[in-house]
XYZ file of C-alpha atoms in Angstrom:
767
model
C 0.000 0.000 0.000
C 2.846 2.372 0.805
C 4.333 1.793 -2.624
C 0.969 2.478 -4.253
C 0.529 5.712 -2.266
C 4.050 6.785 -3.161
C 3.378 6.137 -6.841
C 0.079 8.040 -6.607
C 1.807 11.000 -4.969
C 4.499 11.011 -7.634
C 1.787 10.890 -10.289
C -0.028 13.883 -8.764
C 3.202 15.907 -8.601
C 3.668 15.673 -12.345
C 2.401 18.355 -14.708
C -1.072 17.855 -16.267
C 0.518 17.078 -19.630
C 2.787 14.418 -18.100
C -0.135 12.847 -16.252
C -2.192 12.604 -19.440
C 0.758 11.068 -21.314
C 1.260 8.477 -18.565
C -2.437 7.632 -18.657
C -2.237 7.265 -22.434
C 0.752 4.913 -22.146
C -0.999 2.873 -19.466
C -4.052 2.498 -21.715
C -1.907 1.363 -24.633
C -0.068 -1.134 -22.432
C -3.346 -2.604 -21.120
C -4.693 -2.964 -24.656
C -1.503 -4.664 -25.865
C -1.392 -7.096 -22.949
C -5.081 -7.926 -23.416
C -4.632 -8.546 -27.124
C -1.595 -10.814 -26.688
C -3.361 -12.727 -23.899
C -6.490 -13.288 -25.978
C -4.388 -14.446 -28.936
C -2.407 -16.928 -26.846
C -5.583 -18.322 -25.252
C -7.170 -18.707 -28.687
C -4.120 -20.576 -30.017
C -3.995 -22.883 -27.017
C -7.293 -24.468 -28.066
C -8.569 -24.694 -24.478
C -11.906 -23.201 -25.493
C -14.370 -24.110 -28.182
C -14.698 -20.531 -29.301
C -11.053 -19.837 -30.062
C -11.769 -18.261 -33.456
C -14.408 -15.958 -31.989
C -12.044 -15.031 -29.150
C -9.229 -14.174 -31.516
C -11.474 -12.229 -33.884
C -13.153 -10.344 -31.044
C -9.849 -9.641 -29.269
C -8.309 -8.363 -32.505
C -11.271 -6.063 -33.190
C -11.369 -4.779 -29.614
C -7.626 -4.128 -29.681
C -7.715 -2.136 -32.925
C -10.787 -0.247 -31.685
C -8.885 0.643 -28.521
C -5.951 1.873 -30.632
C -8.329 4.161 -32.519
C -9.281 5.725 -29.199
C -5.618 5.987 -28.110
C -4.570 7.756 -31.324
C -7.511 10.159 -31.081
C -6.512 10.973 -27.496
C -2.941 11.470 -28.714
C -4.164 13.893 -31.374
C -6.052 15.841 -28.725
C -3.152 15.843 -26.240
C -0.514 17.459 -28.517
C -1.390 20.105 -31.039
C 1.984 19.945 -32.840
C 1.014 16.963 -35.037
C -2.704 16.698 -34.269
C -3.780 16.361 -37.894
C -1.319 13.547 -38.602
C -2.484 11.434 -35.670
C -6.115 12.058 -36.521
C -5.315 10.551 -39.944
C -3.646 7.564 -38.249
C -6.827 7.065 -36.209
C -8.899 7.118 -39.420
C -6.521 4.583 -41.026
C -6.905 2.218 -38.070
C -10.671 2.725 -38.084
C -10.788 1.866 -41.805
C -8.821 -1.335 -41.160
C -11.129 -2.174 -38.232
C -14.200 -1.776 -40.447
C -12.674 -4.132 -43.000
C -12.052 -6.737 -40.290
C -15.589 -6.425 -38.920
C -17.101 -6.812 -42.401
C -14.904 -9.850 -43.018
C -15.906 -11.421 -39.674
C -19.591 -10.894 -40.338
C -19.170 -12.325 -43.858
C -17.841 -15.592 -42.496
C -14.291 -15.795 -43.752
C -11.371 -14.034 -45.289
C -11.584 -13.470 -49.008
C -8.901 -15.191 -51.001
C -8.348 -15.809 -54.661
C -11.494 -15.539 -56.716
C -13.580 -14.396 -53.758
C -12.061 -10.942 -54.184
C -12.883 -8.138 -54.180
C -15.179 -7.847 -51.171
C -16.450 -5.029 -48.965
C -13.789 -6.026 -46.459
C -11.093 -5.163 -49.027
C -12.499 -1.644 -49.232
C -11.817 -1.094 -45.528
C -8.416 -2.784 -45.547
C -7.224 -0.932 -48.656
C -8.407 2.380 -47.148
C -5.751 1.916 -44.467
C -2.937 2.629 -46.941
C -3.767 6.085 -48.384
C -4.751 7.398 -44.946
C -1.471 6.148 -43.434
C 0.521 7.634 -46.323
C -1.225 10.984 -45.853
C -0.430 10.863 -42.125
C 3.272 10.216 -42.830
C 3.385 13.090 -45.335
C 1.768 15.401 -42.780
C 4.331 14.416 -40.133
C 7.169 14.879 -42.613
C 5.900 18.322 -43.605
C 5.897 19.424 -39.967
C 9.465 18.193 -39.408
C 11.055 19.369 -42.658
C 9.154 22.316 -44.169
C 11.863 22.895 -46.804
C 13.859 20.061 -48.294
C 16.733 20.278 -50.775
C 16.780 18.296 -54.017
C 19.663 16.182 -52.713
C 17.675 15.206 -49.654
C 14.615 14.295 -51.702
C 16.750 12.142 -53.974
C 18.216 10.359 -50.951
C 14.690 9.464 -49.895
C 13.699 8.352 -53.404
C 16.805 6.173 -53.824
C 16.380 4.425 -50.477
C 12.639 3.987 -50.958
C 12.942 2.565 -54.470
C 15.666 0.182 -53.346
C 13.501 -1.261 -50.578
C 10.510 -1.385 -52.925
C 12.543 -3.279 -55.507
C 13.820 -5.832 -53.018
C 10.335 -6.338 -51.579
C 8.742 -6.698 -54.994
C 11.426 -9.092 -56.192
C 10.656 -11.606 -53.462
C 6.903 -11.052 -52.903
C 5.133 -9.737 -55.986
C 6.196 -12.612 -58.208
C 4.640 -15.184 -55.897
C 1.443 -13.169 -55.630
C 1.133 -12.932 -59.382
C 1.616 -16.684 -59.785
C -1.071 -17.498 -57.211
C -3.672 -14.967 -58.313
C -6.640 -16.227 -60.350
C -10.106 -15.053 -61.271
C -11.441 -11.804 -62.698
C -9.445 -8.682 -63.438
C -10.857 -7.087 -60.273
C -9.713 -10.065 -58.218
C -6.201 -9.888 -59.692
C -6.027 -6.108 -59.170
C -7.186 -6.438 -55.566
C -4.711 -9.200 -54.784
C -1.771 -7.337 -56.291
C -2.794 -4.055 -54.637
C -1.761 -5.213 -51.155
C 1.948 -5.882 -51.825
C 2.142 -2.819 -54.075
C 0.633 -0.561 -51.417
C 2.878 -2.106 -48.773
C 5.818 -1.324 -51.046
C 4.686 2.265 -51.574
C 4.280 2.778 -47.817
C 7.810 1.468 -47.250
C 9.105 3.774 -49.999
C 7.446 6.734 -48.305
C 8.544 5.722 -44.821
C 12.197 5.033 -45.584
C 12.401 8.050 -47.860
C 11.060 10.210 -45.027
C 13.610 8.750 -42.602
C 16.368 9.498 -45.098
C 15.099 13.086 -45.298
C 14.720 13.650 -41.542
C 17.952 11.940 -40.531
C 19.123 10.157 -37.433
C 17.217 12.410 -35.023
C 13.767 11.392 -36.243
C 12.474 10.573 -32.759
C 10.877 7.563 -31.072
C 7.469 7.952 -32.736
C 8.970 7.638 -36.221
C 10.973 4.553 -35.300
C 7.929 2.839 -33.737
C 5.922 3.636 -36.878
C 8.749 2.209 -38.983
C 8.772 -0.999 -36.961
C 4.997 -1.286 -37.225
C 4.951 -0.839 -41.007
C 7.764 -3.364 -41.399
C 5.753 -5.921 -39.386
C 2.670 -5.062 -41.439
C 4.408 -5.410 -44.819
C 6.183 -8.626 -43.807
C 2.913 -10.172 -42.588
C 1.149 -9.183 -45.812
C 3.980 -10.695 -47.850
C 3.877 -13.981 -45.930
C 0.084 -14.096 -46.305
C 0.327 -13.502 -50.062
C 2.987 -16.178 -50.560
C 0.963 -18.747 -48.583
C -2.112 -18.023 -50.633
C -0.010 -18.462 -53.797
C 1.298 -21.826 -52.527
C -2.211 -23.010 -51.659
C -1.423 -23.427 -47.950
C -3.390 -22.141 -44.976
C -2.561 -18.418 -44.886
C -3.385 -18.040 -41.166
C -1.279 -20.887 -39.798
C 1.669 -20.216 -37.490
C 2.507 -16.815 -36.072
C 1.147 -14.767 -38.960
C -1.694 -13.268 -36.932
C 0.744 -12.182 -34.251
C 2.807 -10.392 -36.927
C -0.113 -8.083 -37.711
C -0.717 -7.732 -34.003
C 2.881 -6.636 -33.412
C 2.421 -4.077 -36.172
C -0.581 -2.564 -34.396
C 1.202 -2.721 -31.013
C 4.026 -0.689 -32.594
C 1.482 1.841 -33.911
C 0.103 2.197 -30.386
C 3.616 2.660 -28.946
C 4.256 5.401 -31.510
C 1.091 7.189 -30.398
C 2.334 7.191 -26.799
C 5.564 9.146 -27.535
C 6.151 12.818 -26.992
C 6.110 14.834 -30.209
C 9.419 15.925 -31.625
C 8.901 18.613 -34.229
C 12.331 20.232 -34.275
C 14.282 19.755 -37.482
C 17.233 17.523 -36.646
C 20.641 17.190 -38.213
C 20.935 14.801 -41.113
C 23.654 12.287 -41.792
C 27.053 13.733 -42.669
C 28.245 14.136 -46.244
C 30.155 10.849 -46.502
C 27.196 8.775 -45.290
C 24.886 10.816 -47.522
C 26.950 9.761 -50.529
C 27.590 6.192 -49.352
C 23.909 5.340 -48.770
C 22.669 6.084 -52.330
C 25.849 4.485 -53.680
C 25.206 1.252 -51.785
C 21.598 1.248 -52.995
C 22.722 1.709 -56.598
C 25.203 -1.191 -56.306
C 22.469 -3.424 -54.841
C 20.117 -2.586 -57.714
C 22.778 -3.221 -60.343
C 23.440 -6.608 -58.738
C 19.717 -7.377 -58.776
C 19.428 -6.387 -62.436
C 22.431 -8.558 -63.275
C 20.788 -11.466 -61.458
C 17.809 -11.023 -63.762
C 19.908 -12.274 -66.629
C 20.582 -15.513 -64.790
C 18.167 -18.423 -64.901
C 15.079 -17.819 -62.836
C 16.401 -14.687 -61.083
C 14.345 -12.293 -58.979
C 13.469 -10.240 -62.027
C 11.814 -13.283 -63.554
C 9.661 -13.729 -60.432
C 8.646 -10.106 -60.122
C 8.206 -9.387 -63.755
C 8.625 -5.927 -65.297
C 7.628 -4.177 -62.040
C 10.843 -5.197 -60.259
C 12.946 -4.230 -63.278
C 11.280 -0.831 -63.506
C 11.797 -0.177 -59.797
C 15.457 -1.267 -59.957
C 16.081 0.930 -63.001
C 14.385 3.864 -61.270
C 16.562 3.402 -58.201
C 19.761 3.369 -60.291
C 18.696 6.457 -62.257
C 17.809 8.297 -59.034
C 21.214 7.376 -57.559
C 22.942 8.677 -60.698
C 20.930 11.907 -60.479
C 21.892 12.223 -56.832
C 25.579 11.762 -57.695
C 25.319 14.392 -60.436
C 23.726 16.920 -58.089
C 26.323 16.111 -55.419
C 29.135 16.782 -57.894
C 27.593 20.122 -58.861
C 27.064 21.048 -55.213
C 30.660 20.167 -54.298
C 31.977 22.178 -57.240
C 29.788 25.160 -56.319
C 30.901 24.890 -52.691
C 34.562 24.812 -53.708
C 34.039 27.859 -55.911
C 32.198 29.641 -53.121
C 34.980 28.857 -50.642
C 37.551 30.174 -53.104
C 35.609 33.388 -53.677
C 35.102 33.884 -49.937
C 38.891 33.831 -49.477
C 39.838 35.861 -52.557
C 39.892 39.610 -53.073
C 37.583 40.397 -55.959
C 39.655 43.275 -57.369
C 43.200 41.894 -57.241
C 42.630 38.146 -57.175
C 44.874 37.891 -54.105
C 43.854 36.196 -50.848
C 41.680 38.511 -48.747
C 41.521 39.433 -45.071
C 39.666 36.242 -44.164
C 42.362 34.122 -45.781
C 45.025 36.121 -43.943
C 43.550 35.397 -40.539
C 43.170 31.701 -41.365
C 46.854 31.589 -42.325
C 47.782 33.454 -39.143
C 45.869 30.906 -37.075
C 47.819 28.079 -38.720
C 51.093 29.943 -38.151
C 50.627 29.937 -34.365
C 51.804 26.319 -34.193
C 55.045 27.220 -35.982
C 55.612 30.158 -33.651
C 55.114 27.894 -30.650
C 57.781 25.574 -32.073
C 60.174 28.533 -32.285
C 60.174 28.995 -36.069
C 60.739 32.671 -37.000
C 57.874 34.254 -38.950
C 57.816 37.761 -40.407
C 54.660 39.766 -41.009
C 55.009 42.774 -43.342
C 52.247 45.332 -43.791
C 52.606 47.381 -46.996
C 50.604 50.590 -47.374
C 50.652 52.836 -50.460
C 51.364 56.497 -49.686
C 49.032 59.206 -51.019
C 46.731 56.649 -52.607
C 43.713 58.826 -51.795
C 45.181 61.602 -53.924
C 45.382 59.214 -56.870
C 41.720 58.269 -56.488
C 40.670 61.903 -56.086
C 42.691 63.261 -59.009
C 42.602 60.401 -61.536
C 39.439 58.589 -60.443
C 38.733 55.197 -58.934
C 39.305 53.412 -62.241
C 42.962 54.450 -62.173
C 43.187 53.569 -58.483
C 41.762 50.093 -59.087
C 44.147 49.497 -61.979
C 47.051 50.496 -59.769
C 45.964 48.030 -57.078
C 45.696 45.246 -59.658
C 49.311 45.837 -60.702
C 50.631 45.819 -57.124
C 50.073 42.095 -56.571
C 52.202 40.756 -59.457
C 55.018 43.153 -58.606
C 55.213 42.105 -54.975
C 54.768 38.398 -55.767
C 57.881 38.467 -57.969
C 60.036 38.980 -54.850
C 58.385 36.291 -52.701
C 58.908 32.552 -52.325
C 56.259 30.045 -53.277
C 55.309 29.343 -49.643
C 55.069 33.034 -48.677
C 51.584 34.533 -48.422
C 50.696 37.774 -50.209
C 47.212 39.138 -49.524
C 45.209 42.345 -49.678
C 43.917 43.460 -46.293
C 41.688 46.143 -47.751
C 41.951 49.532 -49.420
C 45.580 50.168 -50.357
C 46.990 47.886 -47.641
C 48.700 44.565 -48.381
C 50.285 41.973 -46.098
C 53.099 39.469 -46.549
C 53.534 36.428 -44.292
C 57.013 34.919 -44.679
C 58.213 31.828 -42.810
C 61.724 31.113 -41.527
C 62.908 34.712 -41.907
C 65.321 36.546 -39.598
C 64.880 40.279 -38.779
C 67.658 41.353 -41.135
C 66.208 39.282 -43.977
C 62.717 40.657 -43.311
C 63.980 44.248 -43.448
C 65.842 43.505 -46.681
C 62.662 41.979 -48.150
C 60.659 45.049 -47.086
C 63.206 47.289 -48.807
C 62.979 45.291 -52.040
C 59.180 45.411 -51.988
C 59.226 49.175 -51.439
C 61.758 49.697 -54.240
C 59.600 47.614 -56.561
C 56.541 49.741 -55.823
C 58.497 52.963 -56.422
C 59.106 52.017 -60.049
C 56.626 53.859 -62.297
C 53.247 52.248 -62.978
C 51.974 52.540 -66.538
C 48.350 53.352 -67.454
C 48.123 53.446 -71.235
C 50.345 56.336 -72.262
C 50.642 57.699 -68.729
C 53.169 56.783 -66.040
C 52.484 57.151 -62.320
C 55.000 56.967 -59.491
C 53.930 56.009 -55.967
C 55.691 55.325 -52.703
C 54.944 52.880 -49.913
C 55.445 52.475 -46.176
C 56.245 49.022 -44.810
C 55.932 47.868 -41.205
C 57.650 44.673 -40.068
C 57.084 42.462 -37.009
C 58.956 39.234 -36.281
C 57.710 36.292 -34.243
C 58.404 34.978 -31.723
C 60.741 37.957 -31.162
C 57.949 40.504 -30.838
C 55.034 38.188 -30.064
C 54.184 34.493 -29.955
C 50.766 35.199 -31.526
C 50.628 35.491 -35.311
C 47.478 37.607 -35.156
C 49.154 40.019 -32.757
C 52.153 40.189 -35.108
C 49.803 41.632 -37.724
C 48.739 44.351 -35.282
C 52.354 45.130 -34.406
C 53.369 45.292 -38.063
C 50.497 47.689 -38.634
C 51.745 49.928 -35.807
C 55.266 49.832 -37.273
C 53.859 50.786 -40.682
C 52.235 53.894 -39.214
C 55.556 54.784 -37.591
C 57.252 54.439 -40.981
C 54.583 56.639 -42.530
C 54.908 59.322 -39.825
C 58.700 59.403 -39.968
C 58.756 59.000 -43.787
C 61.544 56.440 -43.469
C 59.803 53.910 -45.712
C 60.504 50.770 -43.666
C 60.204 50.320 -39.888
C 60.716 47.310 -37.646
C 58.386 47.173 -34.661
C 59.903 48.866 -31.603
C 58.090 48.510 -28.297
C 59.587 51.753 -26.994
C 58.322 53.692 -29.990
C 55.145 51.766 -30.868
C 54.263 50.220 -27.515
C 51.735 52.908 -26.668
C 49.633 51.928 -29.652
C 50.011 48.260 -28.761
C 48.996 48.828 -25.171
C 46.115 50.961 -26.384
C 44.756 48.004 -28.341
C 45.220 45.750 -25.328
C 43.460 48.260 -23.076
C 40.513 48.507 -25.457
C 40.027 44.744 -25.340
C 40.405 44.733 -21.570
C 37.834 47.520 -21.312
C 35.434 45.626 -23.546
C 35.765 42.642 -21.235
C 35.621 44.810 -18.126
C 32.285 46.377 -19.065
C 30.747 42.938 -19.488
C 32.405 41.612 -16.325
C 31.055 44.405 -14.099
C 34.425 46.067 -13.468
C 32.995 49.589 -13.796
C 32.164 51.193 -10.436
C 30.648 54.562 -9.577
C 31.707 57.183 -7.072
C 29.359 60.023 -6.231
C 30.240 63.681 -5.560
C 27.650 65.706 -3.633
C 26.159 68.994 -4.878
C 25.422 71.391 -2.005
C 22.466 73.794 -2.075
C 23.928 77.032 -0.624
C 20.504 78.453 0.210
C 19.389 75.547 2.409
C 22.712 73.984 3.345
C 21.375 70.588 2.214
C 22.772 68.191 -0.340
C 20.515 68.529 -3.373
C 21.952 65.717 -5.485
C 25.065 63.869 -6.567
C 27.066 63.424 -9.748
C 27.903 59.833 -10.734
C 31.559 59.550 -11.741
C 32.708 56.278 -13.308
C 35.860 54.416 -12.299
C 37.371 51.242 -13.742
C 38.353 48.627 -11.179
C 41.087 47.103 -13.332
C 42.092 43.606 -12.151
C 45.814 44.414 -12.518
C 46.193 48.205 -12.503
C 43.753 48.961 -9.709
C 41.151 51.747 -9.661
C 41.517 53.881 -12.803
C 40.040 57.387 -13.238
C 37.851 58.139 -16.270
C 40.599 60.101 -18.049
C 42.501 56.828 -18.593
C 39.759 55.045 -20.524
C 36.899 57.346 -21.638
C 38.682 58.440 -24.842
C 39.518 54.817 -25.576
C 35.897 53.818 -25.158
C 34.775 56.614 -27.472
C 37.273 55.741 -30.223
C 36.551 52.003 -29.950
C 32.779 52.415 -30.170
C 32.164 51.304 -26.580
C 30.538 54.473 -25.249
C 26.976 53.292 -25.768
C 27.626 50.194 -23.646
C 29.567 52.210 -21.077
C 26.831 54.838 -20.732
C 24.131 52.184 -20.444
C 26.112 50.468 -17.672
C 26.719 53.721 -15.778
C 23.090 54.766 -16.132
C 21.868 51.403 -14.862
C 24.184 51.458 -11.835
C 23.392 55.082 -10.992
C 19.624 54.605 -11.133
C 19.851 51.351 -9.181
C 21.825 53.159 -6.472
C 19.351 56.053 -6.467
C 16.548 53.526 -5.943
C 18.470 51.862 -3.111
C 19.041 55.226 -1.394
C 15.360 56.098 -1.750
C 14.381 52.775 -0.183
C 16.743 53.603 2.692
C 15.192 57.041 3.177
C 17.723 59.196 1.264
C 16.159 61.289 -1.510
C 18.809 62.401 -4.011
C 18.892 63.466 -7.639
C 21.655 61.841 -9.659
C 23.574 63.382 -12.580
C 25.103 61.192 -15.305
C 27.448 62.362 -18.069
C 26.562 61.355 -21.621
C 28.835 61.126 -24.654
C 28.645 62.364 -28.264
C 27.580 58.844 -29.280
C 24.562 59.047 -26.970
C 23.676 62.540 -28.086
C 23.258 61.539 -31.751
C 21.504 58.240 -30.976
C 17.787 58.829 -31.443
C 17.041 55.571 -29.609
C 18.783 56.857 -26.472
C 15.703 58.665 -24.995
C 13.716 55.420 -25.134
C 16.557 53.595 -23.349
C 16.602 56.248 -20.609
C 12.834 55.952 -20.163
C 13.132 52.169 -19.972
C 15.809 52.376 -17.282
C 13.765 54.827 -15.204
C 10.736 52.553 -15.405
C 12.868 49.525 -14.532
C 14.171 51.162 -11.352
C 10.806 52.731 -10.441
C 12.136 56.291 -10.376
C 10.442 59.499 -11.530
C 12.273 61.245 -14.424
C 12.915 64.307 -12.229
C 15.442 62.246 -10.233
C 17.798 62.109 -13.251
C 19.945 64.883 -14.742
C 21.957 64.204 -17.890
C 25.103 66.294 -18.325
C 26.373 67.192 -21.798
C 29.395 69.367 -22.612
C 29.279 72.337 -24.963
C 31.711 70.720 -27.383
C 29.325 67.802 -27.946
C 26.674 70.158 -29.246
C 28.868 71.343 -32.102
C 29.206 68.001 -33.974
C 25.590 67.448 -35.070
C 23.544 70.238 -33.582
C 20.232 69.459 -35.269
C 20.169 65.846 -34.155
C 21.449 66.793 -30.693
C 18.575 69.240 -30.286
C 16.070 66.511 -31.263
C 17.531 63.985 -28.839
C 17.708 66.490 -25.968
C 14.137 67.611 -26.603
C 12.913 63.996 -26.462
C 14.808 63.512 -23.202
C 13.367 66.698 -21.756
C 9.859 65.676 -22.795
C 10.175 62.646 -20.523
C 10.900 64.935 -17.556
C 14.659 64.314 -17.362
C 16.842 67.315 -16.454
C 19.449 68.551 -18.958
C 22.677 70.163 -17.731
C 25.330 71.963 -19.805
C 28.642 70.832 -18.330
C 31.846 72.930 -18.526
C 29.746 75.944 -19.466
C 31.789 78.878 -20.733
C 34.467 76.898 -22.556
C 32.581 76.582 -25.860
C 32.030 79.016 -28.718
C 28.263 79.343 -29.103
C 26.880 79.411 -25.583
C 24.339 82.175 -26.077
C 23.221 80.789 -29.465
C 22.229 77.357 -28.213
C 20.867 78.500 -24.852
C 17.971 80.092 -26.705
C 17.025 76.832 -28.473
C 18.085 73.936 -26.234
C 15.742 72.486 -23.567
C 18.311 73.108 -20.821
C 17.431 73.039 -17.101
C 20.889 73.580 -15.576
C 24.178 75.354 -16.284
C 27.353 73.957 -14.794
C 29.966 76.703 -14.873
C 33.446 75.439 -15.693
C 35.859 75.095 -12.774
C 38.383 77.421 -14.445
C 36.204 80.425 -13.505
C 35.379 79.163 -10.013
C 38.935 78.371 -8.854
C 40.264 81.794 -9.977
C 37.273 83.786 -8.721
C 38.732 84.810 -5.296
C 41.823 86.336 -6.901
C 40.420 87.530 -10.223
C 37.779 90.284 -10.482
C 37.211 89.318 -14.102
C 36.476 85.699 -13.175
C 34.105 86.948 -10.484
C 32.398 89.135 -13.079
C 31.940 86.146 -15.369
C 30.417 84.143 -12.520
C 28.106 87.022 -11.594
C 26.923 87.584 -15.172
C 26.418 83.881 -15.770
C 24.365 83.640 -12.596
C 22.187 86.536 -13.740
C 21.759 84.897 -17.169
C 20.715 81.634 -15.546
C 18.218 83.458 -13.340
C 16.663 85.220 -16.320
C 16.336 81.931 -18.232
C 14.939 80.054 -15.246
C 17.956 77.733 -15.025
C 19.831 76.307 -12.054
C 23.505 77.318 -11.827
C 26.010 74.775 -10.484
C 29.529 75.964 -9.662
C 32.004 73.098 -9.849
C 35.558 73.290 -8.574
C 34.822 74.846 -5.161
C 37.993 73.649 -3.457
C 38.178 75.904 -0.373
C 35.987 77.708 2.141
C 36.767 81.168 0.687
C 35.393 80.169 -2.716
C 32.281 78.616 -1.222
C 31.678 81.762 0.875
C 32.086 83.998 -2.179
C 29.622 81.876 -4.141
C 27.196 82.098 -1.230
C 27.456 85.890 -1.257
C 26.538 85.832 -4.962
C 23.489 83.691 -4.143
C 24.717 80.784 -6.309
C 22.336 77.812 -6.421
C 24.577 74.746 -6.068
C 28.287 74.155 -5.501
C 30.361 71.047 -6.117
C 33.976 70.489 -5.215
C 36.517 68.988 -2.843
C 35.681 71.484 -0.102
C 32.202 69.992 0.068
C 33.314 66.391 -0.496
C 35.477 64.273 -2.739
C 33.730 61.653 -4.896
C 32.841 58.764 -2.583
C 31.703 55.144 -3.009
C 27.965 54.782 -2.352
C 28.350 53.282 1.140
C 30.708 56.029 2.301
C 28.511 58.717 0.780
C 25.441 57.442 2.646
C 27.396 57.510 5.914
C 28.700 61.011 5.140
C 25.190 62.266 4.387
C 23.727 60.830 7.568
C 26.537 62.299 9.663
C 25.687 65.777 8.343
C 21.901 65.187 8.655
C 21.434 67.368 5.620
C 19.361 65.131 3.394
C 15.552 65.321 3.557
C 13.838 62.025 4.377
C 10.831 60.587 2.601
């Protein structure tokens, strides 16, 4: 009882779908056990109504399977239509059996056709339609090669089946034309179902799923039982003797097992290319052998007649068509691979081919083999394009390849990286040899190029990097050679070997960019917050979020060491999004703790011209459950000069959401008064240069005073940053300045320290 209760509890803990599937499987198992038991009892002869028991058990079993397949169709919508068709096929077969039982015997020979045949034959088209529906759901789009695989395999199986079954059926069939047609229809339809089934399996591949394999087993049992029945009828023996009835029963048990499997509708991977070619090839060989056997005395072709020969010929022709398409596909693939690795203009290997060669060269570098990478760049190539046109420029590039190749060995790589830049990868080359090669290449390019009647002279700069001397990574050698090339171009020396002292800054810059890219994703950016003091109330009005980079090796880095890198590398959008998310999350945490603070975040030129940025800001505010008035976005005057029209649109969209807009470093630009009249600004942040010199400079004080009056007249808040001492703060207070920010108030602090500092001053209003 405990085991039963435990099983019941486990059953109840399952999902509704799992419970229904288990119930379906239990029903199928009960039906199968009941059918097998009834069949065994009937064969034992212990009762006088064995035939009635077997007939009734068979009908009840198939009727139960109809119910199971209908329940399966209702349980899963993925292949509902297919399983409804399977249920109809089983129902059609059941009707044929019931008509046959009521008619008093199975029709054989001249007794055909009968109404029972109508039901039995209806099983085939409905099953075929169900298989096609399942196949369509699994493979909505199939290539010609895949279809041919299915046709070849299907025709091969059909040929083999027909060779050993159809001939016997034809010999044993007598009576009217209708009787002959009905008798031959069964093996033919069995063959067609096998063609469809095996062709579908060839199309779907090895991941067909349990339902397909159970259906395959069931149809194999069904076809084999039909074949045995037909051969026994042809021989004049009792067709129902032995285990034949159980063969059909096993077929229907397999159909029921297929109905009790979970659907698998995902398209699965097919067999690999070698198996895909071997399978049709093996089928073609088997068919050729069968056709050859037809020329021998009394071969399979003689038994099956022209049908087997036609099927065998069709299989061979399909295999030949498959081989032809495979050859064309392989040739097209090879051509595509060649084009993908070749520069269209010059015919040289392209950038992709270069990086593949560099990846292969890493093994040689690890073994200590010297490898030289030379980057060749044409000087003043843009002038040639601008003055003579792109046609002349393209012709020049086409002539560069043959000239350089004349000075290279057969195993050296010459490729075009892009534009007017070429690369040479030379193996087993010492630094002195690499420099000599670079000089020869440069001298070759300095010889005049001829365009019709015109001659053109160009120059080139060549950068050289040697591995493993400069790096053990071939890909990094390319970067170092590129840096050396720019050094050669700047110094106009023509050829330069990589020098870490001279070029290391560029190298480290590339490394830092990659580290920053990783650091943003890894959460290495942290924020410190500098308070802004309201001089009229003596309370902290808000804070400015200032980003720092917690570098795993170099420690905490200020923004000056990585902001420009992020901007040049296209990382500012990600950086701003990260800073904005952290700042708003911290603002929410402070609010939950009872500290109400506005937070200012600096935005970059990239953000200012991104018309999707306002929507991202609104999303972040909604995510952190903060009103827009809690956020102030700071933009410098210089940012407004790059794309003023778009900047005005973006700022207006931000302001429409309720976000504050602050002009940072105000007074250092060139059009302050012009844009103040049109921009939706809420705050001016006067540059620290005026604030720090104000106590000792009457002119600086005059600028502060006039700016404050301008802000008042425009309804803007004035923030004075750079208040580093008490005298400056007092002077700003005398001028009735709104907010001050600087070291005298507080240095930028981590969020935990800032909260403690605020509470110690008791200057922040509580909610």
